[in-house]
Amino acid sequence: MFFDEPDFEPDRIASVLVPVAVPGPYTYRVPVGCHVQPGTIVRVPLGTREVLGAVWDGEPDAAINPKKLKAMAHVYQDARPLDPDLRRFVDWVANWTLAAPGMVLRMVLRSEEALQPEPPVPGVRRIEGAEPDRMTAARQRVLAAMEDGFAWTKSGLAHAAGVSASVIDGLLQQNVLEGVALPATPPPPIPDVDYARTVLTASQQRAADQLIEAFDSGSAVSLIDGVTGSGKTEVYFEAIAEAIRRGKQALVLLPEIALTEQFLRRFEKRFGVYPAEWHSEISPKNRARVWRGVASGDVRVVIGARSALFLPFSDLGLIVVDEEHDTAFKQDDRVPYSARDMAVVRGHISRFPVILASATPSVESRVNADLNRYRHVLLPERATGAELPELKAIDMRHDGPERGQWIAPQLLSAIKDAFGNGAQTLLFLNRRGYAPLTLCRTCGHRFQCGHCSAWLVEHRFQKRLVCHHCGHSEKVPDSCPSCGTADSLVACGPGVERIAEEVGGKFPEARVLVLSSDLPGGPDRLRREMKIVEDGGADIVIGTQLVAKGHNFPKMKLVGVIDADLGLANGDPRAAEKTFQLLGQVTGRAGRVTGGGVGFLQTYAPDNPVIKALLASDANAFYLAEIDARRNAGLPPFGRLAAIVVSGPDKAMADGFSRAVARAAPQDGAVTILGPAEAALAMVRGRYRYRLLAMAPRQFDLQGYIRAWLAAGPKPVKGLRVQVDIDPQHFL
Ligand code: ADP
Ligand code: ZN
């Protein structure tokens, strides 16, 4: 502790960024004998607790009476200080998103355990010459296993000798074995760039050459725009190999943990070792290991979710954002940032190449490529030479199934053919659960979440009604809670579970698998099931958008989209783009390796431009039309948007406050303010929500405008909250 007055050196103070929502760093005293510099990680008292923070750039506040300053509680002398580029990145993200810089730093300091060296592992070793009082068969096996004189972990030894841990404890007690400290995990091996090089096709090779060129031109962004199955992964693997050759680290961001498993295996096939993983499902111990390894430079390649962007790489030299169009790269809570866009920023700050890859690029990235801000790396054909799937529409107005069923006769007969030929079918419906709405056939009562303005979704496997917004769930009741009639509940509309039921009835001998993120068993189960599909262990797969992303299912020939119109009609300015991408991706699962794929779109609006572009397999026409429409409407990337969401536990108060915020908007001819309007999701977790949308031209300093607006506007009180979302991706 450092509270003793004599130890206090008044000139030693430093700025420390703390992980809370305050505008900037606080000033702390530096403990005697400690050396700090910008980036040094420290623990400091804050209010009644201690928090992790980092010494930050900028002068500390020397005007504060030093006696009033608190001293740092701990300085992590052995942890590598956060480097200047990472500190600039944190400040940049904070400035762009209007989040507090400390809240961004919090995403860096994600593992306190990582700040200490990894503790040694307890092990045992044979004491030479010592013998047990009595020899048993089990003891004999243990001593035989230890013949070579090496130390073992207790569990490793017990396993190798086929004995229980108590046998080893007994030998320890008798001083036949002694405890030793084994060194912690050795650093992971460096990926071998020559391990198993893929013979690239001519166009893949051209693409790889372009990516490698980018290493010599400083910060450069490349967009790999290649049809599904064109071999984008193999191409960017060559860029990763180049980064490794140059002694740099590489980071690959994926939108979905469920994709990780297949990626790990592909990476291992190409480079002989597994890359490090970083996402919410890894254990605290592994998290600490990866964090340390990234900071020391021992870990060379990380594959991760968006938060991996904030790891303290010692020498990052490449970021790949795969499926760059995916909205999962946008974080909506706390610090609302787009990992794709911030990856580009991080590359720019540290002057290294960034690769964005997609079969259906975001309109933003496509426009950047058209304007030569990004290199446009095109892969127009599938790597295996397989042709793209043939897409057909089924007009549900005339050719739909009978009432209470969801699969049209034409699609059913295609499934029958595929099944007969041993090919896999994917039925896609972006709705989890059994039915999106449940009501009472006697009184019409609808089951709604008590905390959200959302219908409860029936999950038949779990026998529960579930809110997809707050997670609330309740047992499906035997009788209607409103009128009391027994067995009167009916399910309205389909979810994946209901499609599975229909398929099960029609194809009782087929192996049917439902892939949905909310089934019991979590990510582990999904990983296993993805592998089953990959290996051909399922005939008919029914899935949500989870299956649309990047997976490689070699046996899949037929894709049926149950409701192609879902997602077209909502208030999101990117609705057309998102539908085009999702359906393009999902139908792209068909015939990826062997060709001959077929896709069916069940639709009530076959003349919708999105459906027409998909049917014509004319992505370019879609992009040109969509880009034109965005330009005319001043929507991104030709204009800028920011959402302001006001929420509070009391409806009238939230409503009134949102209007007061709107009135405080500074007058500026360049900015259009829409709203406030009740949000489409008017209540979430018991909070009433109102939305405002600010629109401005591309060059306009929207952050500056909103900062001034909120500073001048009314202050939220009594549980009210104001959240700013720069460049929102979700509009609910
Ligand atoms: P994308 O990411 O563009 O959808 P992938 O990289 O997953 O495509 O490749 C699709 C399929 O083609 C995979 O099965 C992959 O192994 C195979 N493939 C890719 N490149 C080659 C190549 N040069 N030679 C043979 N097969 C390839
Ligand atoms: Zn809810």
PDB file of N, CA, C and O in Angstrom, residues 534-569:
ATOM      1  N   GLU A 534     -21.692 -31.451 -43.007  1.00  0.00           N
ATOM      2  CA  GLU A 534     -20.533 -31.411 -43.904  1.00  0.00           C
ATOM      3  C   GLU A 534     -20.175 -32.823 -44.385  1.00  0.00           C
ATOM      4  O   GLU A 534     -19.848 -33.034 -45.546  1.00  0.00           O
ATOM      5  N   ASP A 535     -20.233 -33.776 -43.461  1.00  0.00           N
ATOM      6  CA  ASP A 535     -19.845 -35.149 -43.801  1.00  0.00           C
ATOM      7  C   ASP A 535     -20.969 -35.951 -44.458  1.00  0.00           C
ATOM      8  O   ASP A 535     -20.829 -37.150 -44.672  1.00  0.00           O
ATOM      9  N   GLY A 536     -22.096 -35.310 -44.693  1.00  0.00           N
ATOM     10  CA  GLY A 536     -23.182 -35.999 -45.378  1.00  0.00           C
ATOM     11  C   GLY A 536     -24.049 -36.849 -44.474  1.00  0.00           C
ATOM     12  O   GLY A 536     -24.784 -37.712 -44.952  1.00  0.00           O
ATOM     13  N   GLY A 537     -24.001 -36.611 -43.166  1.00  0.00           N
ATOM     14  CA  GLY A 537     -24.752 -37.423 -42.221  1.00  0.00           C
ATOM     15  C   GLY A 537     -26.194 -36.983 -42.027  1.00  0.00           C
ATOM     16  O   GLY A 537     -26.872 -37.478 -41.127  1.00  0.00           O
ATOM     17  N   ALA A 538     -26.683 -36.047 -42.844  1.00  0.00           N
ATOM     18  CA  ALA A 538     -28.078 -35.630 -42.771  1.00  0.00           C
ATOM     19  C   ALA A 538     -28.581 -35.474 -44.192  1.00  0.00           C
ATOM     20  O   ALA A 538     -27.822 -35.092 -45.080  1.00  0.00           O
ATOM     21  N   ASP A 539     -29.858 -35.794 -44.408  1.00  0.00           N
ATOM     22  CA  ASP A 539     -30.413 -35.698 -45.757  1.00  0.00           C
ATOM     23  C   ASP A 539     -31.109 -34.363 -45.987  1.00  0.00           C
ATOM     24  O   ASP A 539     -30.977 -33.749 -47.025  1.00  0.00           O
ATOM     25  N   ILE A 540     -31.876 -33.951 -44.974  1.00  0.00           N
ATOM     26  CA  ILE A 540     -32.608 -32.696 -45.109  1.00  0.00           C
ATOM     27  C   ILE A 540     -32.275 -31.827 -43.891  1.00  0.00           C
ATOM     28  O   ILE A 540     -32.476 -32.229 -42.752  1.00  0.00           O
ATOM     29  N   VAL A 541     -31.724 -30.668 -44.168  1.00  0.00           N
ATOM     30  CA  VAL A 541     -31.317 -29.758 -43.106  1.00  0.00           C
ATOM     31  C   VAL A 541     -32.273 -28.584 -43.115  1.00  0.00           C
ATOM     32  O   VAL A 541     -32.574 -28.032 -44.176  1.00  0.00           O
ATOM     33  N   ILE A 542     -32.771 -28.218 -41.933  1.00  0.00           N
ATOM     34  CA  ILE A 542     -33.659 -27.075 -41.841  1.00  0.00           C
ATOM     35  C   ILE A 542     -32.975 -26.065 -40.959  1.00  0.00           C
ATOM     36  O   ILE A 542     -32.587 -26.373 -39.828  1.00  0.00           O
ATOM     37  N   GLY A 543     -32.757 -24.864 -41.469  1.00  0.00           N
ATOM     38  CA  GLY A 543     -31.957 -23.937 -40.682  1.00  0.00           C
ATOM     39  C   GLY A 543     -32.376 -22.491 -40.803  1.00  0.00           C
ATOM     40  O   GLY A 543     -33.078 -22.087 -41.734  1.00  0.00           O
ATOM     41  N   THR A 544     -31.922 -21.709 -39.812  1.00  0.00           N
ATOM     42  CA  THR A 544     -32.082 -20.261 -39.817  1.00  0.00           C
ATOM     43  C   THR A 544     -30.852 -19.662 -40.500  1.00  0.00           C
ATOM     44  O   THR A 544     -30.017 -20.384 -41.028  1.00  0.00           O
ATOM     45  N   GLN A 545     -30.700 -18.351 -40.418  1.00  0.00           N
ATOM     46  CA  GLN A 545     -29.625 -17.658 -41.132  1.00  0.00           C
ATOM     47  C   GLN A 545     -28.236 -18.159 -40.766  1.00  0.00           C
ATOM     48  O   GLN A 545     -27.283 -17.978 -41.500  1.00  0.00           O
ATOM     49  N   LEU A 546     -28.163 -18.841 -39.635  1.00  0.00           N
ATOM     50  CA  LEU A 546     -26.927 -19.479 -39.225  1.00  0.00           C
ATOM     51  C   LEU A 546     -26.297 -20.342 -40.313  1.00  0.00           C
ATOM     52  O   LEU A 546     -25.083 -20.401 -40.452  1.00  0.00           O
ATOM     53  N   VAL A 547     -27.124 -21.047 -41.087  1.00  0.00           N
ATOM     54  CA  VAL A 547     -26.582 -21.941 -42.111  1.00  0.00           C
ATOM     55  C   VAL A 547     -26.251 -21.203 -43.405  1.00  0.00           C
ATOM     56  O   VAL A 547     -25.639 -21.759 -44.296  1.00  0.00           O
ATOM     57  N   ALA A 548     -26.685 -19.941 -43.473  1.00  0.00           N
ATOM     58  CA  ALA A 548     -26.448 -19.203 -44.719  1.00  0.00           C
ATOM     59  C   ALA A 548     -24.993 -18.797 -44.845  1.00  0.00           C
ATOM     60  O   ALA A 548     -24.478 -18.577 -45.917  1.00  0.00           O
ATOM     61  N   LYS A 549     -24.336 -18.691 -43.716  1.00  0.00           N
ATOM     62  CA  LYS A 549     -23.024 -18.063 -43.697  1.00  0.00           C
ATOM     63  C   LYS A 549     -21.897 -19.028 -44.020  1.00  0.00           C
ATOM     64  O   LYS A 549     -21.686 -19.986 -43.306  1.00  0.00           O
ATOM     65  N   GLY A 550     -21.176 -18.741 -45.065  1.00  0.00           N
ATOM     66  CA  GLY A 550     -19.869 -19.326 -45.365  1.00  0.00           C
ATOM     67  C   GLY A 550     -19.657 -20.829 -45.307  1.00  0.00           C
ATOM     68  O   GLY A 550     -18.602 -21.281 -45.684  1.00  0.00           O
ATOM     69  N   HIS A 551     -20.588 -21.623 -44.823  1.00  0.00           N
ATOM     70  CA  HIS A 551     -20.292 -23.044 -44.670  1.00  0.00           C
ATOM     71  C   HIS A 551     -20.098 -23.737 -46.002  1.00  0.00           C
ATOM     72  O   HIS A 551     -20.650 -23.334 -47.006  1.00  0.00           O
ATOM     73  N   ASN A 552     -19.328 -24.783 -45.954  1.00  0.00           N
ATOM     74  CA  ASN A 552     -19.049 -25.558 -47.130  1.00  0.00           C
ATOM     75  C   ASN A 552     -19.658 -26.942 -46.912  1.00  0.00           C
ATOM     76  O   ASN A 552     -19.139 -27.725 -46.133  1.00  0.00           O
ATOM     77  N   PHE A 553     -20.793 -27.199 -47.538  1.00  0.00           N
ATOM     78  CA  PHE A 553     -21.446 -28.492 -47.401  1.00  0.00           C
ATOM     79  C   PHE A 553     -21.376 -29.208 -48.755  1.00  0.00           C
ATOM     80  O   PHE A 553     -22.235 -29.001 -49.619  1.00  0.00           O
ATOM     81  N   PRO A 554     -20.370 -30.066 -48.937  1.00  0.00           N
ATOM     82  CA  PRO A 554     -20.112 -30.614 -50.277  1.00  0.00           C
ATOM     83  C   PRO A 554     -21.276 -31.393 -50.888  1.00  0.00           C
ATOM     84  O   PRO A 554     -21.423 -31.421 -52.097  1.00  0.00           O
ATOM     85  N   LYS A 555     -22.132 -32.019 -50.068  1.00  0.00           N
ATOM     86  CA  LYS A 555     -23.181 -32.878 -50.633  1.00  0.00           C
ATOM     87  C   LYS A 555     -24.482 -32.133 -50.906  1.00  0.00           C
ATOM     88  O   LYS A 555     -25.477 -32.718 -51.311  1.00  0.00           O
ATOM     89  N   MET A 556     -24.506 -30.837 -50.605  1.00  0.00           N
ATOM     90  CA  MET A 556     -25.766 -30.118 -50.711  1.00  0.00           C
ATOM     91  C   MET A 556     -26.033 -29.715 -52.154  1.00  0.00           C
ATOM     92  O   MET A 556     -25.219 -29.088 -52.796  1.00  0.00           O
ATOM     93  N   LYS A 557     -27.211 -30.111 -52.634  1.00  0.00           N
ATOM     94  CA  LYS A 557     -27.552 -29.831 -54.035  1.00  0.00           C
ATOM     95  C   LYS A 557     -28.766 -28.919 -54.165  1.00  0.00           C
ATOM     96  O   LYS A 557     -28.907 -28.197 -55.135  1.00  0.00           O
ATOM     97  N   LEU A 558     -29.665 -29.027 -53.178  1.00  0.00           N
ATOM     98  CA  LEU A 558     -30.940 -28.317 -53.310  1.00  0.00           C
ATOM     99  C   LEU A 558     -31.128 -27.385 -52.115  1.00  0.00           C
ATOM    100  O   LEU A 558     -30.906 -27.791 -50.976  1.00  0.00           O
ATOM    101  N   VAL A 559     -31.519 -26.141 -52.398  1.00  0.00           N
ATOM    102  CA  VAL A 559     -31.846 -25.209 -51.331  1.00  0.00           C
ATOM    103  C   VAL A 559     -33.244 -24.677 -51.576  1.00  0.00           C
ATOM    104  O   VAL A 559     -33.560 -24.225 -52.680  1.00  0.00           O
ATOM    105  N   GLY A 560     -34.096 -24.759 -50.578  1.00  0.00           N
ATOM    106  CA  GLY A 560     -35.437 -24.200 -50.689  1.00  0.00           C
ATOM    107  C   GLY A 560     -35.616 -23.091 -49.671  1.00  0.00           C
ATOM    108  O   GLY A 560     -35.394 -23.308 -48.483  1.00  0.00           O
ATOM    109  N   VAL A 561     -35.976 -21.920 -50.149  1.00  0.00           N
ATOM    110  CA  VAL A 561     -36.215 -20.802 -49.232  1.00  0.00           C
ATOM    111  C   VAL A 561     -37.709 -20.765 -48.954  1.00  0.00           C
ATOM    112  O   VAL A 561     -38.521 -20.539 -49.860  1.00  0.00           O
ATOM    113  N   ILE A 562     -38.091 -21.030 -47.720  1.00  0.00           N
ATOM    114  CA  ILE A 562     -39.506 -21.172 -47.374  1.00  0.00           C
ATOM    115  C   ILE A 562     -40.265 -19.853 -47.529  1.00  0.00           C
ATOM    116  O   ILE A 562     -41.385 -19.823 -48.001  1.00  0.00           O
ATOM    117  N   ASP A 563     -39.651 -18.756 -47.128  1.00  0.00           N
ATOM    118  CA  ASP A 563     -40.320 -17.452 -47.237  1.00  0.00           C
ATOM    119  C   ASP A 563     -39.312 -16.409 -47.695  1.00  0.00           C
ATOM    120  O   ASP A 563     -38.637 -15.771 -46.898  1.00  0.00           O
ATOM    121  N   ALA A 564     -39.219 -16.241 -49.023  1.00  0.00           N
ATOM    122  CA  ALA A 564     -38.222 -15.318 -49.578  1.00  0.00           C
ATOM    123  C   ALA A 564     -38.594 -13.866 -49.313  1.00  0.00           C
ATOM    124  O   ALA A 564     -37.762 -12.972 -49.439  1.00  0.00           O
ATOM    125  N   ASP A 565     -39.856 -13.612 -48.944  1.00  0.00           N
ATOM    126  CA  ASP A 565     -40.294 -12.229 -48.761  1.00  0.00           C
ATOM    127  C   ASP A 565     -40.004 -11.703 -47.360  1.00  0.00           C
ATOM    128  O   ASP A 565     -40.041 -10.494 -47.117  1.00  0.00           O
ATOM    129  N   LEU A 566     -39.703 -12.635 -46.465  1.00  0.00           N
ATOM    130  CA  LEU A 566     -39.446 -12.246 -45.081  1.00  0.00           C
ATOM    131  C   LEU A 566     -38.254 -11.294 -45.066  1.00  0.00           C
ATOM    132  O   LEU A 566     -37.219 -11.597 -45.599  1.00  0.00           O
ATOM    133  N   GLY A 567     -38.408 -10.146 -44.472  1.00  0.00           N
ATOM    134  CA  GLY A 567     -37.275  -9.231 -44.438  1.00  0.00           C
ATOM    135  C   GLY A 567     -37.340  -8.152 -45.493  1.00  0.00           C
ATOM    136  O   GLY A 567     -36.666  -7.142 -45.397  1.00  0.00           O
ATOM    137  N   LEU A 568     -38.179  -8.330 -46.530  1.00  0.00           N
ATOM    138  CA  LEU A 568     -38.255  -7.288 -47.557  1.00  0.00           C
ATOM    139  C   LEU A 568     -39.067  -6.097 -47.086  1.00  0.00           C
ATOM    140  O   LEU A 568     -38.759  -4.964 -47.391  1.00  0.00           O
ATOM    141  N   ALA A 569     -40.125  -6.386 -46.335  1.00  0.00           N
ATOM    142  CA  ALA A 569     -41.023  -5.310 -45.943  1.00  0.00           C
ATOM    143  C   ALA A 569     -40.764  -4.888 -44.510  1.00  0.00           C
ATOM    144  O   ALA A 569     -41.441  -5.318 -43.599  1.00  0.00           O
TER     145      ALA A 569
END
